[in-house]
Every structure is written in structure tokens, then in C-alpha cells.
Amino acid sequence: MQTMNKTTDSLLASAKQSLLYTANRPEVVMTRGEGMYLWDTDDKCYLDFIGGWAVTSLGHSPAALQEALTYQSGQLVHASPGFYNKPMVEFADLLTEVSGFDKVFFASSGAEANESAIKLARKHGALHLNGAYEIITLTNSFHGRSLAMMSATGKEAFKPLFEPKVPGFIHVPINDFDACFAAISDRTCAIMLELVQGEGGVHAVDGPYLQALRKACDIYNIMLIFDEVQTGLGRTGKLFAYEHYGIMPDVMTLAKGIGSGFPLSAMLTTAEFDLFEPGDQGGTYSAAPLGMAAGHAVVSEIIRLGLADNAALQGDLIKEKLTALSTEYPISQVRGKGLLLAFDVPEGSAPMLAAECFKKGLLVNAPNQSAIRLMPPLIVSADDVEQMISILAIALETVGLKNEAICS
Ligand SMILES: *Cc1c(COP(=O)(O)O)cnc(C)c1O
């Protein structure tokens, strides 16, 4: 044990010395993952309800991903973005078939997929809307960390950073059609939104609002873009969140769960918006064979195992158990779809509660001072849910969050 701790200490010391300080991380080093669990260098085990940040859809180190990576790395890792490769064609076929879209462009991260969507929208503006270039996005949204996507993001904390921002993004409040309508002008080429705001604290858009957006986009020939980077591929209890609403966008972006940990993203669109010409968009790693094989294996497995249905089932179970907990503990606003869930705790206590859960071997995320977000792997079972709830109850107890204490 002593030597183990020494290893951890020296790794942490090296990390502080050589890594740029871009995130507050706890004093542990993760080494291994399997299914719902992560282990650190001291062999402490964590039940993972963060799921690699809504990424490890199949759980940690899934066999299907290991096999695909092993096989493909023995065949061809990288051919050049200038050539077709077999996994690229197979994965494009699969994704277009299951998504309802006609065309796909592949990249490596959510931000890049969204950049592609914005480029496509501006191309549409240039070709069909007299050079319209503005994109309307939502307050409290999150679209990524490239400079353009920080400009698209409607997060207060991003506002003062890295000025000047990329121009042409307008932010309006969620579920307020009048505000959006007022922002539409002859400069508008697209509206981009998340159907359930993930980083923003798990807030879903309303059906009638989305219907009104679709209608406005149709009338004014504005492109409607759904950022399904977090909500896509089974996360919300449907393969794609747009299915909850019965409303198709013109463009949908995917990342996070698409590779279950392999860095991969996609932008999908319809034949109508097949507007890119050679030179407009690309990337050294776009549709590279290793990633394509990984994505194909992951998406096939999500479908084969019916993980969207499991997400719906376990999501309902989690909501039910959280609601039951709320009689004893100050838990409110249990919300979300499938396995993208959150609840509120008294203002200021969310980070402390997440830290206490961490101590007790449960990973949950506090996206702000008052919310706890859950986004476990889609393979989560009823037993895992039971275990999560019991650790959460103990953690609530330990940090002194009790209903009685609030009432008296
Ligand atoms: C995580 C996220 C992104 C950014 O994805 P990266 O892979 O980190 O670039 C964009 N949009 C949404 C909705 C996200 O949740």
C-alpha cells in the first residue's frame, strides 16, 4: 500500500509540474475501467454516474470497442484524408440509415462537428440567403470550446474570455419563441440548439416551442441545427433526442457517446443541404479508419443491445428513486430524459455533495452550485441504480442535507 501511495503522490507531483492547469481535478489518478466502474492507482473503486462526461455509452473498456480497435489497428490505422477507406463507408452507411439523414461528415470532437454545422449554415446563407451569416443560439447553451463555439455558447462565464469573439452569434432565452422570432432578420442563416441543455444544468426544450422554431425556419428558409453531441445515440431514451419531439432538424451533430471513449464526432444533414464543395471542410483525421471502425462497433452495439430502451427504463427508475429520496432530503426539480438527469439541492451545496459522493466511491457531476447531474453509461442496471441511491443518501446525510434541518 505504501509503495502504491508513493506512486500516486509522485504522479500527482509530476502532473502539477508538467500539465497546464486547465481543470480542478481531485487528488487521484485513474488507471483502469470496466463496465460501470473506474479504479485509481490506490485501487479505490468508483461507481461511475458521470460516464466519462456522457461519453462511455457502452461502459468502460467495452469488449466490442476493444475488438474493433484491435482488428482495425492490424489492418489500417490511417490512410490519409485524401483516400476513401472501408470503415468510413460502412460507418457512413450505418449512421445515415439509423438517423434519418442522408449525408455525414466525420470529425474528432463535438466542437468540430458544430463548427461544420456553422460552416454549412453560412454556406447556405451565402448561396440562398443573400449572404446571411447570423446564427441564433440559446442562453445557457453549450456548444464547445473552439473560439467560434465559445462564441456560439450562451454561457455567462465565457462572455469575458478571449475577446474579440467570432461575430454573428445571437443568444436568446430557451422556450421563448417570441424572443427568438424577434432575433430573426435577413441576416439569419440558422438556429442552433440542444434539445436538452446538458452543461447548462439539464433543461429540455418544450414541444410547442420546437414546433414553432421548425415552422419559422421553414418559412424563412433558415437552417435548423440540433446539437445532439450529448443527447444523441441513446442517451435520452431514444436513439436521437429529436425523436421525442417528432421534429427533424436540417442538421444534427453527434459526438460524446458515438465512440464510447474513442474521440469521434459527426455532422449529419439532408440531401437538401448537401452544399459543401471540395475545400470547404475537412481535417487530417476526418473519417480515419481506426475511428470509423470504433464508431461502427459502438453504434452497432448500442442498437443491438437496445441501450436507448435501457436508458429510458433506468432513467425512469432513477427519477422514481430520487423522488422517493426527496421526502427525507432536500432534493427538488428531478428532471431530464433517459440517462441525462439532474436534480437540485440547496444553493451552494452541489459541489460539496458531489465531493462527498466522490469520497464514498460514487462519481456524480455538479454542473453548477445547485444542481447534481447524472449521466451514467447506457448499460447501467437496476442494481447499479440501487447502489448509487444508497451512496447518495449516505452522502446527503454526511454533509448534513436533511429535510428536518431545513424545516425546523
Ligand atoms: C460536450 C459538448 C460539446 C463539445 O464537445 P467536445 O467533444 O468537447 O468538443 C458540444 N455540444 C454539447 C451539447 C456538448 O455537450
Coordinates of C-alpha atoms and ligand atoms in Angstrom, one line a residue:
M1 CA 0.0 0.0 0.0
Q2 CA 2.9 2.3 0.9
T3 CA 4.5 2.0 -2.5
M4 CA 1.1 2.4 -4.2
N5 CA 0.6 5.7 -2.4
K6 CA 4.1 6.8 -3.3
T7 CA 3.3 6.1 -7.0
T8 CA 0.2 8.2 -6.7
D9 CA 2.0 11.0 -4.9
S10 CA 4.8 11.2 -7.5
L11 CA 2.3 11.0 -10.4
L12 CA 0.3 13.9 -8.9
A13 CA 3.5 15.9 -8.3
S14 CA 4.6 15.3 -11.9
A15 CA 1.1 16.2 -13.2
K16 CA 1.2 19.5 -11.4
Q17 CA 4.7 20.2 -12.8
S18 CA 4.1 19.4 -16.4
L19 CA 0.4 19.8 -17.2
L20 CA -1.2 23.2 -17.9
Y21 CA -3.6 24.0 -15.1
T22 CA -6.9 23.9 -17.0
A23 CA -9.2 22.0 -14.6
N24 CA -9.7 21.4 -10.9
R25 CA -9.1 17.7 -10.5
P26 CA -9.3 15.6 -7.4
E27 CA -6.0 14.1 -6.0
V28 CA -6.3 10.7 -7.6
V29 CA -5.0 9.1 -10.8
M30 CA -7.4 6.9 -12.7
T31 CA -5.8 3.7 -14.1
R32 CA -8.5 1.2 -15.1
G33 CA -12.1 1.0 -16.1
E34 CA -14.6 -1.8 -16.6
G35 CA -18.3 -1.5 -17.2
M36 CA -19.8 0.9 -14.6
Y37 CA -16.5 1.2 -12.6
L38 CA -13.3 3.1 -12.6
W39 CA -10.3 2.4 -10.4
D40 CA -7.5 4.7 -9.3
T41 CA -3.8 3.9 -8.6
D42 CA -4.6 3.1 -5.0
D43 CA -7.1 0.5 -6.3
K44 CA -10.1 2.5 -5.0
C45 CA -13.2 1.7 -7.0
Y46 CA -15.7 4.3 -8.2
L47 CA -19.3 3.7 -9.4
D48 CA -19.4 5.9 -12.4
F49 CA -22.5 8.0 -12.9
I50 CA -20.5 10.7 -14.9
G51 CA -19.8 8.1 -17.6
G52 CA -16.6 9.9 -18.9
W53 CA -18.8 13.0 -19.2
A54 CA -21.7 11.3 -21.0
V55 CA -19.2 9.6 -23.3
T56 CA -18.7 6.0 -22.3
S57 CA -22.0 4.8 -23.6
L58 CA -21.1 1.1 -23.5
G59 CA -19.3 1.5 -20.2
H60 CA -15.6 1.4 -19.6
S61 CA -13.3 -0.6 -21.9
P62 CA -16.2 -2.5 -23.7
A63 CA -15.3 -5.7 -25.5
A64 CA -16.9 -4.6 -28.7
L65 CA -14.7 -1.4 -28.8
Q66 CA -11.5 -3.3 -27.9
E67 CA -12.1 -5.9 -30.6
A68 CA -12.8 -3.3 -33.3
L69 CA -9.7 -1.3 -32.3
T70 CA -7.5 -4.4 -32.2
Y71 CA -8.7 -5.7 -35.5
Q72 CA -8.6 -2.3 -37.4
S73 CA -5.2 -1.3 -36.0
G74 CA -3.9 -4.5 -37.5
Q75 CA -5.4 -3.7 -40.9
L76 CA -5.1 0.1 -41.3
V77 CA -4.8 2.9 -38.8
H78 CA -4.6 5.9 -41.1
A79 CA -4.7 6.1 -44.9
S80 CA -4.9 9.9 -45.4
P81 CA -7.9 12.1 -45.5
G82 CA -7.4 12.1 -49.3
F83 CA -8.5 8.5 -49.7
Y84 CA -11.6 6.5 -49.1
N85 CA -11.3 3.7 -46.6
K86 CA -13.7 0.7 -46.0
P87 CA -14.7 1.5 -42.3
M88 CA -15.5 5.1 -43.4
V89 CA -18.0 3.9 -46.0
E90 CA -19.5 1.2 -43.7
F91 CA -20.0 3.7 -40.8
A92 CA -21.4 6.4 -43.0
D93 CA -24.0 3.8 -44.4
L94 CA -24.9 2.8 -40.8
L95 CA -25.3 6.3 -39.4
T96 CA -27.3 7.6 -42.3
E97 CA -29.5 4.5 -42.2
V98 CA -30.4 4.8 -38.5
S99 CA -30.5 8.6 -38.2
G100 CA -32.9 9.6 -40.9
F101 CA -30.3 11.9 -42.5
D102 CA -28.7 11.5 -46.0
K103 CA -25.2 12.7 -45.6
V104 CA -22.5 12.7 -43.0
F105 CA -19.2 14.5 -42.3
F106 CA -16.9 13.0 -39.6
A107 CA -14.6 14.8 -37.2
S108 CA -13.0 14.1 -33.8
S109 CA -14.8 16.3 -31.3
G110 CA -18.2 17.9 -30.6
A111 CA -16.8 21.4 -31.2
E112 CA -15.5 20.4 -34.7
A113 CA -18.9 18.8 -35.6
N114 CA -20.6 22.0 -34.5
E115 CA -18.1 24.1 -36.5
S116 CA -19.0 22.1 -39.5
A117 CA -22.7 22.8 -38.9
I118 CA -22.0 26.5 -38.7
K119 CA -19.9 26.4 -41.9
L120 CA -22.7 24.6 -43.6
A121 CA -25.2 27.2 -42.4
R122 CA -23.1 30.1 -43.6
K123 CA -22.7 28.3 -46.9
H124 CA -26.5 28.1 -47.1
G125 CA -26.6 31.8 -46.2
A126 CA -24.1 32.7 -48.9
L127 CA -25.8 30.6 -51.6
H128 CA -29.5 31.1 -50.8
L129 CA -30.0 34.0 -48.4
N130 CA -28.0 36.9 -49.9
G131 CA -25.0 36.3 -47.6
A132 CA -26.9 35.9 -44.3
Y133 CA -24.5 34.7 -41.7
E134 CA -26.0 35.1 -38.2
I135 CA -26.8 32.1 -36.1
I136 CA -29.3 32.3 -33.2
T137 CA -28.4 30.1 -30.2
L138 CA -29.8 29.9 -26.7
T139 CA -28.8 31.5 -23.4
N140 CA -27.2 28.9 -21.1
S141 CA -26.3 26.6 -24.0
F142 CA -23.0 24.8 -24.5
H143 CA -21.6 24.1 -28.0
G144 CA -17.9 23.5 -27.4
R145 CA -14.6 25.3 -26.7
S146 CA -13.1 26.3 -30.1
L147 CA -13.2 30.1 -30.4
A148 CA -16.3 30.0 -32.7
M149 CA -18.1 27.5 -30.4
M150 CA -17.3 29.6 -27.3
S151 CA -19.0 32.5 -29.3
A152 CA -22.0 30.3 -30.0
T153 CA -22.2 29.1 -26.4
G154 CA -24.6 31.1 -24.3
K155 CA -22.7 30.7 -21.0
E156 CA -22.2 33.8 -18.8
A157 CA -18.7 32.7 -17.8
F158 CA -17.5 32.6 -21.4
K159 CA -18.5 36.2 -22.2
P160 CA -15.4 38.0 -21.0
L161 CA -13.0 35.3 -22.2
F162 CA -10.7 35.6 -25.3
E163 CA -12.2 38.7 -26.8
P164 CA -13.0 39.5 -29.5
K165 CA -15.3 36.7 -30.1
V166 CA -16.3 35.3 -33.5
P167 CA -19.1 37.7 -34.7
G168 CA -22.5 36.5 -35.9
F169 CA -24.0 34.7 -32.8
I170 CA -27.1 35.9 -31.1
H171 CA -28.3 34.4 -27.8
V172 CA -32.0 34.2 -26.8
P173 CA -33.7 32.5 -23.8
I174 CA -34.8 28.9 -24.0
N175 CA -38.5 28.2 -24.6
D176 CA -39.3 31.8 -25.5
F177 CA -40.4 31.8 -29.2
D178 CA -41.1 35.5 -29.2
A179 CA -37.6 36.3 -28.2
C180 CA -36.3 34.0 -31.0
F181 CA -38.7 35.4 -33.5
A182 CA -37.6 39.0 -32.7
A183 CA -34.0 38.0 -33.3
I184 CA -34.7 36.6 -36.8
S185 CA -33.7 39.1 -39.5
D186 CA -32.5 39.0 -43.1
R187 CA -29.0 38.3 -41.7
T188 CA -30.2 35.0 -40.0
C189 CA -29.0 31.7 -41.7
A190 CA -29.5 29.2 -38.8
I191 CA -30.9 28.5 -35.4
M192 CA -28.8 26.1 -33.3
L193 CA -29.9 24.5 -30.0
E194 CA -29.6 21.5 -27.7
L195 CA -32.8 19.6 -27.1
V196 CA -31.8 19.0 -23.5
Q197 CA -29.2 21.5 -22.4
G198 CA -26.6 19.3 -20.7
E199 CA -23.8 21.6 -19.4
G200 CA -26.5 24.2 -18.7
G201 CA -28.0 22.0 -15.9
V202 CA -30.3 19.6 -17.8
H203 CA -33.1 21.7 -19.2
A204 CA -35.3 20.4 -22.0
V205 CA -37.0 22.4 -24.7
D206 CA -40.8 22.3 -25.0
G207 CA -42.5 20.6 -27.8
P208 CA -44.7 23.5 -29.0
Y209 CA -41.6 25.8 -28.9
L210 CA -39.6 23.4 -31.0
Q211 CA -42.6 23.1 -33.4
A212 CA -42.7 26.9 -33.7
L213 CA -39.0 27.1 -34.4
R214 CA -39.3 24.4 -37.1
K215 CA -42.1 26.4 -38.7
A216 CA -40.2 29.7 -38.7
C217 CA -37.2 28.0 -40.2
D218 CA -39.3 26.6 -43.0
I219 CA -41.0 29.9 -43.7
Y220 CA -37.8 31.9 -43.8
N221 CA -35.5 29.2 -45.3
I222 CA -33.4 29.2 -42.1
M223 CA -31.4 26.1 -41.3
L224 CA -32.4 24.3 -38.0
I225 CA -29.5 22.7 -36.2
F226 CA -29.8 20.3 -33.3
D227 CA -26.6 19.9 -31.2
E228 CA -27.1 16.3 -30.2
V229 CA -23.5 15.9 -29.1
Q230 CA -24.7 15.0 -25.6
T231 CA -28.2 13.8 -26.2
G232 CA -27.6 11.6 -29.2
L233 CA -27.1 7.8 -29.5
G234 CA -29.5 6.6 -26.9
R235 CA -28.6 9.0 -24.1
T236 CA -32.2 10.4 -23.7
G237 CA -34.0 7.1 -24.1
K238 CA -34.4 7.4 -27.9
L239 CA -31.6 6.8 -30.3
F240 CA -31.8 10.6 -31.0
A241 CA -33.5 13.2 -28.8
Y242 CA -35.3 14.7 -31.8
E243 CA -37.5 11.5 -31.8
H244 CA -39.1 12.7 -28.5
Y245 CA -40.4 15.7 -30.4
G246 CA -41.1 14.2 -33.8
I247 CA -39.3 17.2 -35.3
M248 CA -36.4 16.7 -37.7
P249 CA -33.7 19.4 -37.9
D250 CA -31.8 20.1 -41.1
V251 CA -28.5 19.3 -39.4
M252 CA -27.7 17.2 -36.4
T253 CA -24.3 16.9 -34.7
L254 CA -23.1 13.9 -32.7
A255 CA -20.1 13.2 -30.5
K256 CA -19.6 12.1 -26.9
G257 CA -21.4 8.7 -26.9
I258 CA -20.6 7.9 -30.5
G259 CA -17.2 6.4 -29.7
S260 CA -17.7 5.3 -26.1
G261 CA -14.4 7.0 -25.4
F262 CA -12.8 7.0 -28.8
P263 CA -12.6 10.6 -29.9
L264 CA -15.1 10.9 -32.7
S265 CA -17.9 13.2 -34.0
A266 CA -20.3 13.5 -36.9
M267 CA -22.4 16.2 -38.6
L268 CA -25.4 14.8 -40.4
T269 CA -27.6 16.6 -42.9
T270 CA -30.2 16.1 -45.6
A271 CA -29.8 15.9 -49.3
E272 CA -31.3 19.4 -49.5
F273 CA -28.3 20.8 -47.6
D274 CA -25.6 18.8 -49.4
L275 CA -23.8 22.1 -50.1
F276 CA -20.1 21.7 -49.3
E277 CA -17.7 21.6 -52.2
P278 CA -14.2 20.2 -52.0
G279 CA -12.0 22.6 -49.9
D280 CA -14.9 23.9 -47.7
Q281 CA -14.4 21.4 -44.9
G282 CA -12.0 18.7 -43.9
G283 CA -9.5 17.6 -41.4
T284 CA -6.5 15.3 -41.1
Y285 CA -8.3 12.8 -39.0
S286 CA -11.7 13.2 -40.7
A287 CA -13.1 9.6 -41.3
A288 CA -9.8 7.9 -40.5
P289 CA -10.2 4.1 -40.4
L290 CA -9.5 3.5 -36.7
G291 CA -12.1 5.9 -35.5
M292 CA -14.6 4.8 -38.1
A293 CA -14.2 1.1 -37.0
A294 CA -14.6 2.3 -33.4
G295 CA -17.8 4.3 -34.2
H296 CA -19.3 1.5 -36.2
A297 CA -18.7 -1.0 -33.4
V298 CA -20.1 1.3 -30.7
V299 CA -23.2 2.4 -32.6
S300 CA -23.9 -1.2 -33.7
E301 CA -23.7 -2.3 -30.1
I302 CA -25.9 0.5 -28.8
I303 CA -28.6 -0.7 -31.3
R304 CA -28.0 -4.4 -30.8
L305 CA -28.3 -4.2 -27.0
G306 CA -31.3 -1.8 -27.2
L307 CA -29.5 0.7 -25.0
A308 CA -31.8 3.5 -25.8
D309 CA -34.6 1.5 -24.3
N310 CA -32.5 0.7 -21.3
A311 CA -31.7 4.4 -20.9
A312 CA -35.5 5.1 -20.8
L313 CA -36.1 2.3 -18.3
Q314 CA -33.3 3.1 -15.9
G315 CA -33.8 6.8 -16.2
D316 CA -37.4 6.3 -15.0
L317 CA -36.2 4.2 -12.2
I318 CA -33.6 6.8 -11.1
K319 CA -36.2 9.6 -11.2
E320 CA -38.6 7.4 -9.1
K321 CA -35.9 6.7 -6.5
L322 CA -34.7 10.3 -6.4
T323 CA -38.3 11.5 -5.9
A324 CA -38.7 9.0 -3.0
L325 CA -35.4 10.3 -1.5
S326 CA -36.9 13.8 -1.6
T327 CA -39.2 13.1 1.3
E328 CA -36.2 12.8 3.5
Y329 CA -33.6 15.0 1.8
P330 CA -33.8 18.5 0.2
I331 CA -33.8 17.2 -3.4
S332 CA -36.1 19.0 -5.9
Q333 CA -36.6 19.5 -9.6
V334 CA -35.8 15.9 -10.6
R335 CA -35.6 16.4 -14.4
G336 CA -34.2 15.2 -17.7
K337 CA -34.8 12.4 -20.2
G338 CA -33.4 8.9 -20.2
L339 CA -29.9 8.9 -18.6
L340 CA -29.3 12.6 -18.9
L341 CA -30.8 13.6 -15.5
A342 CA -30.4 16.2 -12.8
F343 CA -31.9 17.4 -9.5
D344 CA -31.5 20.5 -7.4
V345 CA -30.1 20.7 -3.9
P346 CA -29.9 23.9 -1.8
E347 CA -28.0 26.7 -3.5
G348 CA -24.2 26.3 -2.9
S349 CA -24.3 22.7 -1.7
A350 CA -24.0 20.8 -5.0
P351 CA -20.1 20.9 -5.3
M352 CA -19.8 19.8 -1.7
L353 CA -22.3 16.9 -2.2
A354 CA -20.5 15.8 -5.4
A355 CA -17.2 15.8 -3.5
E356 CA -18.7 13.7 -0.6
C357 CA -20.1 11.2 -3.2
F358 CA -16.6 11.0 -4.7
K359 CA -15.1 10.2 -1.3
K360 CA -17.6 7.4 -0.9
G361 CA -16.8 6.0 -4.3
L362 CA -19.6 7.4 -6.4
L363 CA -19.0 9.8 -9.4
V364 CA -21.7 12.4 -10.0
N365 CA -21.3 15.9 -11.6
A366 CA -22.2 19.3 -10.2
P367 CA -22.7 21.5 -13.3
N368 CA -23.4 24.5 -11.1
Q369 CA -23.8 25.4 -7.4
S370 CA -27.3 23.9 -7.0
A371 CA -27.6 21.0 -9.5
I372 CA -26.3 17.4 -9.5
R373 CA -26.2 15.8 -12.9
L374 CA -26.3 12.1 -13.6
M375 CA -25.1 10.7 -17.0
P376 CA -24.1 7.0 -16.4
P377 CA -23.1 4.6 -19.1
L378 CA -26.2 3.3 -21.0
I379 CA -25.5 -0.2 -19.8
V380 CA -26.4 0.8 -16.2
S381 CA -28.5 -1.8 -14.4
A382 CA -31.2 -1.6 -11.7
D383 CA -28.6 -2.9 -9.2
D384 CA -26.3 -0.1 -10.1
V385 CA -29.1 2.4 -9.6
E386 CA -29.9 0.9 -6.2
Q387 CA -26.2 1.2 -5.2
M388 CA -26.0 4.8 -6.5
I389 CA -29.1 5.8 -4.5
S390 CA -27.8 4.3 -1.3
I391 CA -24.4 6.0 -1.5
L392 CA -26.1 9.3 -2.4
A393 CA -28.3 9.0 0.7
I394 CA -25.3 8.4 2.9
A395 CA -23.5 11.4 1.3
L396 CA -26.5 13.6 1.8
E397 CA -26.6 12.5 5.5
T398 CA -22.9 13.1 5.9
V399 CA -22.9 16.7 4.5
G400 CA -26.0 17.4 6.7
L401 CA -28.6 17.9 4.0
K402 CA -31.7 16.7 5.7
N403 CA -35.3 18.0 5.3
E404 CA -35.8 18.2 9.1
A405 CA -32.9 20.5 9.5
I406 CA -34.3 22.8 6.8
C407 CA -37.8 22.9 8.3
S408 CA -37.0 23.4 12.0
Ligands
LIG1 C1 -19.6 18.3 -24.9 C2 -20.5 19.1 -25.8 C3 -19.9 19.8 -26.9 C4 -18.4 19.9 -27.1 O1 -17.9 18.6 -27.4 P1 -16.3 18.4 -27.4 O2 -16.1 17.0 -27.9 O3 -15.9 18.7 -26.0 O4 -15.7 19.4 -28.4 C5 -20.8 20.5 -27.7 N1 -22.1 20.5 -27.5 C6 -22.7 19.8 -26.5 C7 -24.2 19.8 -26.3 C8 -21.9 19.1 -25.5 O5 -22.4 18.5 -24.5

